[in-house]
Coordinates of C-alpha atoms in Angstrom, one line a residue:
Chain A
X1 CA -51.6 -13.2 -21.3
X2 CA -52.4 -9.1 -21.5
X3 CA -52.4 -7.7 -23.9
X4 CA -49.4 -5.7 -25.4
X5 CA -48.0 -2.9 -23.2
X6 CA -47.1 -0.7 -25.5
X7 CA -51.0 -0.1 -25.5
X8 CA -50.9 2.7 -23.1
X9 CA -48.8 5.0 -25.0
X10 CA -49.8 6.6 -28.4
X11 CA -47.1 7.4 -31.4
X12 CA -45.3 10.2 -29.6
X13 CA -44.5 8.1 -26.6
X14 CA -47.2 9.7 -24.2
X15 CA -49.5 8.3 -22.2
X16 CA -52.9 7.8 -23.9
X17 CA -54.1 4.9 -21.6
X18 CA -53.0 4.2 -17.9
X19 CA -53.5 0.1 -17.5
X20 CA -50.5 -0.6 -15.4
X21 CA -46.8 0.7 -14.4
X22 CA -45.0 -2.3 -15.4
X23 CA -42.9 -1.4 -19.0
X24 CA -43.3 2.6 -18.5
X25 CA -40.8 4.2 -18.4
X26 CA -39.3 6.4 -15.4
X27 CA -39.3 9.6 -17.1
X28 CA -43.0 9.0 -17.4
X29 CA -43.9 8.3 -14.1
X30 CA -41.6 11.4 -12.8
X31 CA -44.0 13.4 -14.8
X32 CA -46.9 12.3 -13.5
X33 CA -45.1 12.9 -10.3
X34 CA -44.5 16.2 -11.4
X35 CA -47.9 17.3 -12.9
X36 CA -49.4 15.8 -9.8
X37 CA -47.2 18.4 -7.7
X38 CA -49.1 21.4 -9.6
X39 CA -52.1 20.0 -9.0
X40 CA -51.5 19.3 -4.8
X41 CA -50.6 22.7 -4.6
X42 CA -53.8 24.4 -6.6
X43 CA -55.7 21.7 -3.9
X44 CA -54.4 24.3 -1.3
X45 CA -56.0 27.7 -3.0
X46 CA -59.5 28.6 -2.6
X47 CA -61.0 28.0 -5.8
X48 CA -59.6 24.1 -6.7
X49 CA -61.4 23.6 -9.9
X50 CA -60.0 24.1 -13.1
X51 CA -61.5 24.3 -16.7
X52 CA -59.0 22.0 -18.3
X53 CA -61.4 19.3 -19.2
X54 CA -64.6 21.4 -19.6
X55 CA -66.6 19.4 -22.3
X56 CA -65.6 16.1 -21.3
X57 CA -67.5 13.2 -19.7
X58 CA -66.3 10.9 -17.9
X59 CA -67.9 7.3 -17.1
X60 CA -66.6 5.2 -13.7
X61 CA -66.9 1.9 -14.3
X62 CA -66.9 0.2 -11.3
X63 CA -67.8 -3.4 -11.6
X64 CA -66.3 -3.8 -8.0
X65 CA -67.4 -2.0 -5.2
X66 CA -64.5 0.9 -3.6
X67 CA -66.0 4.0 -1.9
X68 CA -62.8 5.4 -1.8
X69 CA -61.1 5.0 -5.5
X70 CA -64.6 5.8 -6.8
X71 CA -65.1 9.0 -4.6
X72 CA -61.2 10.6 -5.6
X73 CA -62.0 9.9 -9.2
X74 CA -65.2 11.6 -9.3
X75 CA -63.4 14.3 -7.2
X76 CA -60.8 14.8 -9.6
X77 CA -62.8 14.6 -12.5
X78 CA -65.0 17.0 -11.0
X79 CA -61.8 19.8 -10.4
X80 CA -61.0 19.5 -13.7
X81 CA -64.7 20.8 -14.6
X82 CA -65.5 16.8 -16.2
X83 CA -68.6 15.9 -16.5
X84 CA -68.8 12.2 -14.4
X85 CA -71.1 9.6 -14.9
X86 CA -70.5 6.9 -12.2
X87 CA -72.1 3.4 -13.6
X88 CA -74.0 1.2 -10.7
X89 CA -72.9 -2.3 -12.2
X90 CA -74.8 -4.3 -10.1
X91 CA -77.7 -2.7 -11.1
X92 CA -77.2 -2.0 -14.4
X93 CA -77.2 -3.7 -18.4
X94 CA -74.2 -6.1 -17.4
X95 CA -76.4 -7.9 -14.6
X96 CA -79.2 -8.3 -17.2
X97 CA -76.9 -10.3 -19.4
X98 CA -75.4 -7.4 -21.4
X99 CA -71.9 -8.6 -22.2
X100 CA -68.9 -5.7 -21.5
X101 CA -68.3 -4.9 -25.2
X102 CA -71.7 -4.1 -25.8
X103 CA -71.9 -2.1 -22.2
X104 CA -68.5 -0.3 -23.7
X105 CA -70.4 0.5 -27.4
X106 CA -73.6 1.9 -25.5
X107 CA -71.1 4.0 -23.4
X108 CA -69.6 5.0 -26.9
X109 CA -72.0 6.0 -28.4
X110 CA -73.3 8.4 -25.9
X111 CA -70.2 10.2 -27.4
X112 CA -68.0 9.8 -23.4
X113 CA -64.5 10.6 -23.6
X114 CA -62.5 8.2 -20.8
X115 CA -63.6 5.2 -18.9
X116 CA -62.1 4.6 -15.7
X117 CA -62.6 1.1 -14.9
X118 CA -62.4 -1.3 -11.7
X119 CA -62.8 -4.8 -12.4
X120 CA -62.3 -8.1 -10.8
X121 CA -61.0 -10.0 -13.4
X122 CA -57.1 -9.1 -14.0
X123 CA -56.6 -7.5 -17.6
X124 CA -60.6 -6.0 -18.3
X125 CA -58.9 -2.4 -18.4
X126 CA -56.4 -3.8 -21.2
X127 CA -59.5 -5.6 -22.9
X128 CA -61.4 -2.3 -22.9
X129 CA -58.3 0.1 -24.0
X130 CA -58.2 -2.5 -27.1
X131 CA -61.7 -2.6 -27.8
X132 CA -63.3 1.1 -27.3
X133 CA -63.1 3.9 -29.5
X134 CA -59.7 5.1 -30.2
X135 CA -60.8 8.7 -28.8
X136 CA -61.4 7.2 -26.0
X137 CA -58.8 6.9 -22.6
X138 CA -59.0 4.3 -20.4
X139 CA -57.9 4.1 -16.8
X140 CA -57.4 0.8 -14.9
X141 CA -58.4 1.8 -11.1
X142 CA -58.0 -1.7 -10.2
X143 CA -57.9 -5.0 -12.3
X144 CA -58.1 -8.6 -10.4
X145 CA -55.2 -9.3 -8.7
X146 CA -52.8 -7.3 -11.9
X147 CA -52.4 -3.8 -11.1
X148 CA -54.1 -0.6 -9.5
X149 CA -51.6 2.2 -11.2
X150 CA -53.1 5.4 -10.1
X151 CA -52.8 3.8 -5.8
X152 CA -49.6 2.8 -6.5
X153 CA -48.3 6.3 -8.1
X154 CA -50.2 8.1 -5.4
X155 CA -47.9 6.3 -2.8
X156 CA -45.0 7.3 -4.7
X157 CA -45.8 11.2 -4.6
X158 CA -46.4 10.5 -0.7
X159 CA -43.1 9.3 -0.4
X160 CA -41.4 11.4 -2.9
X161 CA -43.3 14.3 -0.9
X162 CA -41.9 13.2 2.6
X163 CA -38.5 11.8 1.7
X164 CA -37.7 13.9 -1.6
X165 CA -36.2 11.0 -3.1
X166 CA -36.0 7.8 -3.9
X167 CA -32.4 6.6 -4.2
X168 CA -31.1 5.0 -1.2
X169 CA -34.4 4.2 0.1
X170 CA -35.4 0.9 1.8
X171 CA -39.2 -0.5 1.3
X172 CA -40.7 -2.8 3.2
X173 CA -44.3 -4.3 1.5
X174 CA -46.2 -5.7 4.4
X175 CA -49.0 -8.4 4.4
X176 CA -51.7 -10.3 1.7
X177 CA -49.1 -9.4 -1.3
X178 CA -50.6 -12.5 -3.1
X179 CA -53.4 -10.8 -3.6
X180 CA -52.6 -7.9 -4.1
X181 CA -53.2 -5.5 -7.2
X182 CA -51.4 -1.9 -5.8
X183 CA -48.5 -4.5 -4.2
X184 CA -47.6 -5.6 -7.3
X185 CA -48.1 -2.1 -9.1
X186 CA -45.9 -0.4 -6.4
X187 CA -42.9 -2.7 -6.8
X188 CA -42.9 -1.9 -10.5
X189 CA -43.3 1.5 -9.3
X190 CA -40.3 1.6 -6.9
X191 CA -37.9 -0.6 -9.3
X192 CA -38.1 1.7 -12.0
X193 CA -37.9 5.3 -10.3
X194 CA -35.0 3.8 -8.3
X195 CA -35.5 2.6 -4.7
X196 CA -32.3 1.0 -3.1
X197 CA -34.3 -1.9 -1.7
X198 CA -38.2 -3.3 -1.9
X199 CA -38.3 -6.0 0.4
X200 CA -41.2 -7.9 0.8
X201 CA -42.7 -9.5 4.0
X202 CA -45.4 -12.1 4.7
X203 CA -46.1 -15.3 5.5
X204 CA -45.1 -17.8 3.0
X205 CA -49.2 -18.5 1.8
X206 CA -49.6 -15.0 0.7
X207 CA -46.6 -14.8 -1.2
X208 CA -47.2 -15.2 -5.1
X209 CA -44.7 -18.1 -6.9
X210 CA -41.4 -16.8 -7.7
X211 CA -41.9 -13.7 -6.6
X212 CA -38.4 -12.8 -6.2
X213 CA -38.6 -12.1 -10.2
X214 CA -40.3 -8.9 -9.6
X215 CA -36.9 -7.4 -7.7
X216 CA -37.7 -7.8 -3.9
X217 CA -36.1 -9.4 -1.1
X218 CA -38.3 -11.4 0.7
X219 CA -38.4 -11.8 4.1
X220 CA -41.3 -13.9 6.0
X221 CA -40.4 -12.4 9.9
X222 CA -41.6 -9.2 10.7
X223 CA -38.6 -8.5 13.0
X224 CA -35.8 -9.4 10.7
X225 CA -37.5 -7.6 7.6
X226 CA -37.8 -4.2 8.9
X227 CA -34.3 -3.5 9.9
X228 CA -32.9 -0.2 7.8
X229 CA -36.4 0.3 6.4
X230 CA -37.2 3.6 5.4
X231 CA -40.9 3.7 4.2
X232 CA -43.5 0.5 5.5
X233 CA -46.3 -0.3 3.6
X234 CA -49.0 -1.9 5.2
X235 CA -51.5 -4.2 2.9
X236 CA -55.3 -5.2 3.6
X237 CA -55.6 -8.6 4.3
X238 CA -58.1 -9.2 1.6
X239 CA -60.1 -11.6 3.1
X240 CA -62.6 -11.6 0.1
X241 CA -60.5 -12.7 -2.3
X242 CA -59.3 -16.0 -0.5
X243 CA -60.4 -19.1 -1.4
X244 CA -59.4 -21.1 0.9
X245 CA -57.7 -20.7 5.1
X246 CA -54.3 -19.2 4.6
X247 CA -53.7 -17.6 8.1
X248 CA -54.4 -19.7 11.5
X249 CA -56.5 -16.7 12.8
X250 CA -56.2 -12.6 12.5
X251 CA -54.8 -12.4 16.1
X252 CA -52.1 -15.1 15.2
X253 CA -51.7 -12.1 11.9
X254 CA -51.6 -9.5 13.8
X255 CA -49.4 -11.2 16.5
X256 CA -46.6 -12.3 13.8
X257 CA -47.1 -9.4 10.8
X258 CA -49.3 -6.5 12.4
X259 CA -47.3 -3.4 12.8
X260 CA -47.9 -2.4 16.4
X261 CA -45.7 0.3 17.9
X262 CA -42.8 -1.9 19.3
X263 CA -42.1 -3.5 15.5
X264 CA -41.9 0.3 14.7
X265 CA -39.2 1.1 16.5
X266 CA -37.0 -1.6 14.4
X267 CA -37.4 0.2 11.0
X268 CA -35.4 3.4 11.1
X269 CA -36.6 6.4 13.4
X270 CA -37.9 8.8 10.6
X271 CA -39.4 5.6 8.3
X272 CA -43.3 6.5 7.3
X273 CA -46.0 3.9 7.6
X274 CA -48.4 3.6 4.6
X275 CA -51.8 1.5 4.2
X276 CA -53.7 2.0 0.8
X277 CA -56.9 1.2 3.3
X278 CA -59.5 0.4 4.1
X279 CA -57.0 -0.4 7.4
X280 CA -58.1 -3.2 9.3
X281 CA -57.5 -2.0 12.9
X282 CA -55.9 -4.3 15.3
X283 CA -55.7 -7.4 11.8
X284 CA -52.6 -5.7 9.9
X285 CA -51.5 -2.6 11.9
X286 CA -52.6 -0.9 15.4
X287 CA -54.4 1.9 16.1
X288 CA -52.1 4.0 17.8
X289 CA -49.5 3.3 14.6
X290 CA -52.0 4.2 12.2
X291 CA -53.2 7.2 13.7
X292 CA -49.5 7.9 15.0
X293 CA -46.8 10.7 14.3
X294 CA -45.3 8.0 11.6
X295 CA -48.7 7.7 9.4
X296 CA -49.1 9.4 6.4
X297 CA -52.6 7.3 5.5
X298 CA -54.7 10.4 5.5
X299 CA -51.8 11.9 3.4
X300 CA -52.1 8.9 1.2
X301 CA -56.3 9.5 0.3
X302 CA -55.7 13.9 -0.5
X303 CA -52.8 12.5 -2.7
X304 CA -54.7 10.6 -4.9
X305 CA -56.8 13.1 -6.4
X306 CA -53.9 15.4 -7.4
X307 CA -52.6 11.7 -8.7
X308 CA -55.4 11.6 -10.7
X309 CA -56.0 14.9 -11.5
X310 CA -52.5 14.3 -13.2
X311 CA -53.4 11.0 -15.2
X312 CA -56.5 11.9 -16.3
X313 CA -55.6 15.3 -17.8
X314 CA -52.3 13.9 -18.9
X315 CA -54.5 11.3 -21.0
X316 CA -57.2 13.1 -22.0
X317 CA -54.8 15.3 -23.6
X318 CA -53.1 12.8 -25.3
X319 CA -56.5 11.9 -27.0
X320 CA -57.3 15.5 -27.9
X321 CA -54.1 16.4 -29.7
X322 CA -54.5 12.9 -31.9
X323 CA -58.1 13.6 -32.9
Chain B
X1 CA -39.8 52.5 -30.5
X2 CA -37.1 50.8 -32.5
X3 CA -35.5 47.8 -30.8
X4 CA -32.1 49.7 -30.0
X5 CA -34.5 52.2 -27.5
X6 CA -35.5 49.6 -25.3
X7 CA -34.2 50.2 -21.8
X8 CA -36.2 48.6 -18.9
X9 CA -36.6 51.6 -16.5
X10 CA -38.2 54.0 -19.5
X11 CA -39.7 51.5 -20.1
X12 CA -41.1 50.9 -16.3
X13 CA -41.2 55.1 -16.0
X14 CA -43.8 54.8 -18.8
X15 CA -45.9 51.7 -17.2
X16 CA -46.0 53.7 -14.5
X17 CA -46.9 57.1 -15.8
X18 CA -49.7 55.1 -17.7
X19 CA -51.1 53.6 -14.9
X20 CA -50.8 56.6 -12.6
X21 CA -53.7 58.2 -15.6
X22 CA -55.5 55.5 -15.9
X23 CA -56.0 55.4 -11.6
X24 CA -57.3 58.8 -12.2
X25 CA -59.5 58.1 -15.0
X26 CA -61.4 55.4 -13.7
X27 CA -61.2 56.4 -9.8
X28 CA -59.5 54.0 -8.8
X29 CA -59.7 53.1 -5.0
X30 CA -57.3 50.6 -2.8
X31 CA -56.1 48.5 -5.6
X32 CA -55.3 44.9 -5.9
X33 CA -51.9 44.5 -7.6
X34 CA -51.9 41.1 -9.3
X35 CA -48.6 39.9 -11.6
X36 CA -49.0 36.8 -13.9
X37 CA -46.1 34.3 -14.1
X38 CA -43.6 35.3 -14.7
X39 CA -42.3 38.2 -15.8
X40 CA -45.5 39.5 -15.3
X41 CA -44.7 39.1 -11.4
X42 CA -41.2 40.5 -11.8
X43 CA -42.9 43.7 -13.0
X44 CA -46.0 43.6 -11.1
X45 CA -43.3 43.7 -8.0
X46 CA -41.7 46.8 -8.7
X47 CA -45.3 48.3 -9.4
X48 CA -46.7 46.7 -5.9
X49 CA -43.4 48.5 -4.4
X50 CA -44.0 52.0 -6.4
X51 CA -48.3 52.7 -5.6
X52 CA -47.2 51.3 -1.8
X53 CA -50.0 48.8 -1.7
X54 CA -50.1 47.3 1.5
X55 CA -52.2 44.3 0.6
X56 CA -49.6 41.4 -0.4
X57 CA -49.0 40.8 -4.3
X58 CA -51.5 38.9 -5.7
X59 CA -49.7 36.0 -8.3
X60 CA -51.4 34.4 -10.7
X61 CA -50.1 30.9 -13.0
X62 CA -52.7 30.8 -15.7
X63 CA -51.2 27.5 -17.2
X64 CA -54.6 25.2 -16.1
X65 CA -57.3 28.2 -17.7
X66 CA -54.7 28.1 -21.2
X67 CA -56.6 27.4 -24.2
X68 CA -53.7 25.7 -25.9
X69 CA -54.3 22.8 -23.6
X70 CA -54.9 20.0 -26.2
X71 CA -51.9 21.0 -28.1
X72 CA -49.5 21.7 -25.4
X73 CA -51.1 19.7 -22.8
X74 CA -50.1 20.4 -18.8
X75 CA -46.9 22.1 -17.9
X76 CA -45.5 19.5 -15.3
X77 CA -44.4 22.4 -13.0
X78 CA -47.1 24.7 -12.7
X79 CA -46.7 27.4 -9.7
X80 CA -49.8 28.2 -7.6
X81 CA -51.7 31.3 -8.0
X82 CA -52.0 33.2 -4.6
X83 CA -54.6 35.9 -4.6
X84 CA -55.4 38.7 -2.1
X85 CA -58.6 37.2 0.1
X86 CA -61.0 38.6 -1.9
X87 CA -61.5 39.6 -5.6
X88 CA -65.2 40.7 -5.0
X89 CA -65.9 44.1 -5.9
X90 CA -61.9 45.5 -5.8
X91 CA -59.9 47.3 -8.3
X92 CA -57.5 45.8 -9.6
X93 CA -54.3 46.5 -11.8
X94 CA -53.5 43.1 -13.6
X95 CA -49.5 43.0 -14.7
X96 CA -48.2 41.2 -17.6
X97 CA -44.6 41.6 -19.1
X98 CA -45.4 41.0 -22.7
X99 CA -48.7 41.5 -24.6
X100 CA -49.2 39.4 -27.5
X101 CA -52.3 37.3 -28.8
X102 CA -54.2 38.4 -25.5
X103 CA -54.9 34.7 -24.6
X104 CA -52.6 34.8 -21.5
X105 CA -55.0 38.0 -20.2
X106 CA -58.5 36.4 -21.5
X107 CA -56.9 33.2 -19.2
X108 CA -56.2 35.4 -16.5
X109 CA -59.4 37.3 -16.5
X110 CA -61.4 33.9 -16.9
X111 CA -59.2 33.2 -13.6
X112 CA -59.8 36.0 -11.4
X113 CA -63.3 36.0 -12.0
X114 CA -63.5 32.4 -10.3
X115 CA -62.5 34.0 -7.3
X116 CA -65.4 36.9 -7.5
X117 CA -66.2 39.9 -9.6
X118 CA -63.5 42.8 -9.3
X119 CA -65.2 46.4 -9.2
X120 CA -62.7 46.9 -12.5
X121 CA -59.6 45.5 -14.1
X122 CA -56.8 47.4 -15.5
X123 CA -54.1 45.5 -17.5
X124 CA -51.1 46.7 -17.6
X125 CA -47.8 45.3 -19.6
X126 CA -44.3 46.4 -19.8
X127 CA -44.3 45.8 -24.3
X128 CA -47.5 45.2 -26.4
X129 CA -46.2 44.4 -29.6
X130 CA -48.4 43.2 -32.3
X131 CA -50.4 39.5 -32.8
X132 CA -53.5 40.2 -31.5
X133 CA -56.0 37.7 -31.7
X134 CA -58.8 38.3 -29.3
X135 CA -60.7 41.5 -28.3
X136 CA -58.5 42.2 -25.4
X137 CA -56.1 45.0 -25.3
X138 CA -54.2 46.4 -22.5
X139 CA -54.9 49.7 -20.8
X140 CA -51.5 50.4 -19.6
X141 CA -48.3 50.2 -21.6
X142 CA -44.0 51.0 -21.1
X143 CA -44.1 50.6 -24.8
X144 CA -45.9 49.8 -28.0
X145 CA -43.4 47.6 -31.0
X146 CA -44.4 46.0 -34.0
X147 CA -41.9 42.9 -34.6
X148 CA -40.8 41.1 -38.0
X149 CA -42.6 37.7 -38.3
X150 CA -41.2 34.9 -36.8
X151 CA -39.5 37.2 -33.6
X152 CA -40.0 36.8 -30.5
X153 CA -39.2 39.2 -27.2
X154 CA -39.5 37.9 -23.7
X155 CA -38.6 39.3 -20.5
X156 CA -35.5 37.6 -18.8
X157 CA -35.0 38.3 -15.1
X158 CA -35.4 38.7 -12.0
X159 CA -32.5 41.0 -11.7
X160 CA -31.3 42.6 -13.9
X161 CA -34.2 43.1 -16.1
X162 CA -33.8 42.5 -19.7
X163 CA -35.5 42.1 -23.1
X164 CA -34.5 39.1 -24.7
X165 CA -35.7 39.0 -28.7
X166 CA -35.7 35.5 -30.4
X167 CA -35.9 34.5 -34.1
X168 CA -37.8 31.8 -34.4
X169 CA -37.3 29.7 -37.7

């Protein structure tokens, strides 16, 4: 079990840790929405760093490889004037037989401020927000196959950005949602700022048990599924973390759940086609689609820093006014 | 000036008579006009509109330079701060509505100088009333009030103009 929610929030109710999006509350997220919005439009002026985090250091640790996650984070850090220390774990103390609380107290003691971690094993961000400092913020950038918050709120402030709202909205989650971290953290996401619909389609072996409990529809044909759908998101097919064959072959995928340009035009005119990538060309959605009018993928990668431009300050500042 | 005399355009005659010196004084040449949000800009328009500077209005939102950051954390809605092309080596005439503690200008300042290094910087506010609490003062005033502690006075606006004073408990 993971640990207690109520973990990410300190004794005023704001956000002190971000681990995951289930149990927060939607006045919360709409102000990271909000804070996010200030900082996409300072993104836009010449000079895009700020000093609000001057002093601070921040460590990533990444104890599972993402160019891309790592690379915004150290970007957004870095425009808020952060100092970032990005930790190489396959090279470093944990491969040597370190264990992760003693990586975390070394990390401590070197007086950092906020660990932003990636980890395969669902809950380490939880394990570390119970076990550091209390000075110190964490944020989960991807546990297992739990949650990845700050992808999940970055695709909200895409779609927020495009379709202003989200009431009366119809989402359609596409593809490997069984093992899938942002998947799960974006139907949280969606529930609890208020979209009409979040359906969910795949085949029936990458589908998680009882997945209706998380408030989707679930639909397993393509066709049927993205009728009325206003916003598609696309998932990786994430080949590395199955154990065993669940597809007959990528072709047969991308014959019965890729999104090629004629499975387009059954979702409504104006709906906007996400992927949180890497995109798997020709596997889970076509080129032309991805690099079409509809795609806001590109969109999706400047979002994130202002995304986490927005957590990070909004936790780090948490921390300071408790000290 | 007592708190019944306060009538925006004296108060903007004054600003402007001020400035119009301190131009002379200091030689100015082709200024930048920069107002900080927000009343800072509703002023800084009408001063933009008055010395007939063609360059657009530069608008500054000092909220992510603050210094109160860890006790008031980020304003949510922050507005972004447009600035003329270039800061390098211009004059400029910084406007502000209200001058109190001088953290908003020492914010602003720390601000414009990401962008380059102005020639010179004259501040300019419509009230400097008393609270001072860092070596910065402005150069250009409407008018000068000491208030009773625990009031406030704030600009309210755009049109009509008006000077809103606040007791706070």
């Amino acid at each position: 079990m993971l640990a207690n929610k109520n973990l990410q929030l300190n004794s005023l109710g704001k956000l002190q840790h971000f681990l995951s999006i289930e149990g927060l509350q939607k006045s919360l997220l709409t102000e990271i929405l909000d804070t996010a919005e200030s900082f996409a439009d300072m993104s836009e002026q010449q000079v895009k760093k700020f000093p609000l985090l001057r002093g601070k250091t921040i460590v990533n640790l990444f104890f599972e490889n993402s160019t891309r996650t790592r690379a915004t984070f150290e970007l957004a850090a870095t425009r808020l004037s952060a100092d970032i220390l990005s930790m190489n774990i396959a090279t470093s103390a944990t491969s040597k037989g370190e264990s992760l609380l003693d990586t975390i107290r070394n990390l401590e003691a070197m007086q950092v401020d906020m660990f932003v971690v990636r980890h395969s094993l669902s809950g380490a961000a939880h394990f570390i927000a119970e076990n550091a400092a209390p000075r110190i913020s964490v944020i989960n950038a991807g546990d297992g196959q739990h949650e990845h918050p700050t992808q999940a709120m970055l695709d909200m402030f895409t779609i927020r950005r495009v379709k202003q709202s989200f009431s009366g909205l119809r989402i359609a989650i596409v593809g490997d949602i069984l093992h899938s971290r942002v998947a799960r953290s974006q139907i949280h996401a969606l529930n609890i700022l208020g979209a009409e619909e979040v359906r969910v389609i795949a085949p029936k072996t990458l589908l998680p048990a009882q997945v209706e409990s998380l408030g989707v529809s679930v639909y397993h044909d393509l066709t049927v599924g993205l009728k009325n759908v206003d916003v598609i998101i696309m998932l990786r097919l994430q080949k590395e973390r199955m154990n065993s064959a669940l597809l007959p072959s990528e072709s047969e995928y991308f014959k019965c759940f890729g999104l090629s340009d004629d499975k387009l035009k059954i979702a409504n005119k104006d709906a906007m086609v996400m992927h949180p990538g890497p995109i798997n060309r020709g596997v889970e959605i076509s080129s032309s689609v991805a690099d079409g009018p509809q795609s806001v993928i590109l969109q999706q990668v400047t979002n994130g820093i202002a995304v986490r431009m927005a957590v990070m300050s909004m936790a780090m500042q948490c921390n300071m006014r408790t000290e | 000036m007592t708190i019944e005399h306060i009538k925006i355009p004296l108060l903007l005659n004054q600003l402007e008579e001020s400035i119009t010196q301190a131009m002379e004084q200091r030689q100015v040449i082709d200024p930048i006009v920069i107002g900080i949000h927000t009343g800072g800009v509703w002023i800084a328009e009408k001063i933009h509109k008055w010395l007939k500077v063609k360059e657009p209005l530069g608008l500054l939102d000092i909220s992510f330079y603050r210094d109160d950051f860890s006790q008031i954390g980020v304003h949510p809605k922050v507005k972004q701060s447009k600035l003329p092309l270039t800061v390098e080596g211009r004059d400029i005439i910084l406007i502000d509505d209200v001058f109190y503690t001088g953290r908003t200008i020492r914010a602003a300042l720390n601000e414009i100088f990401d962008y380059g290094r102005p020639r010179q910087v004259i501040l300019g506010v419509l009230i400097e009333r008393d609270g001072r609490q860092v070596p910065i003062r402005p150069d250009c005033i409407g008018a000068k009030m000491n208030l009773a502690a625990g009031q406030r006075v704030k600009l309210t606006g755009p049109e009509p103009l008006d000077i809103d004073f606040q007791s706070v408990a």
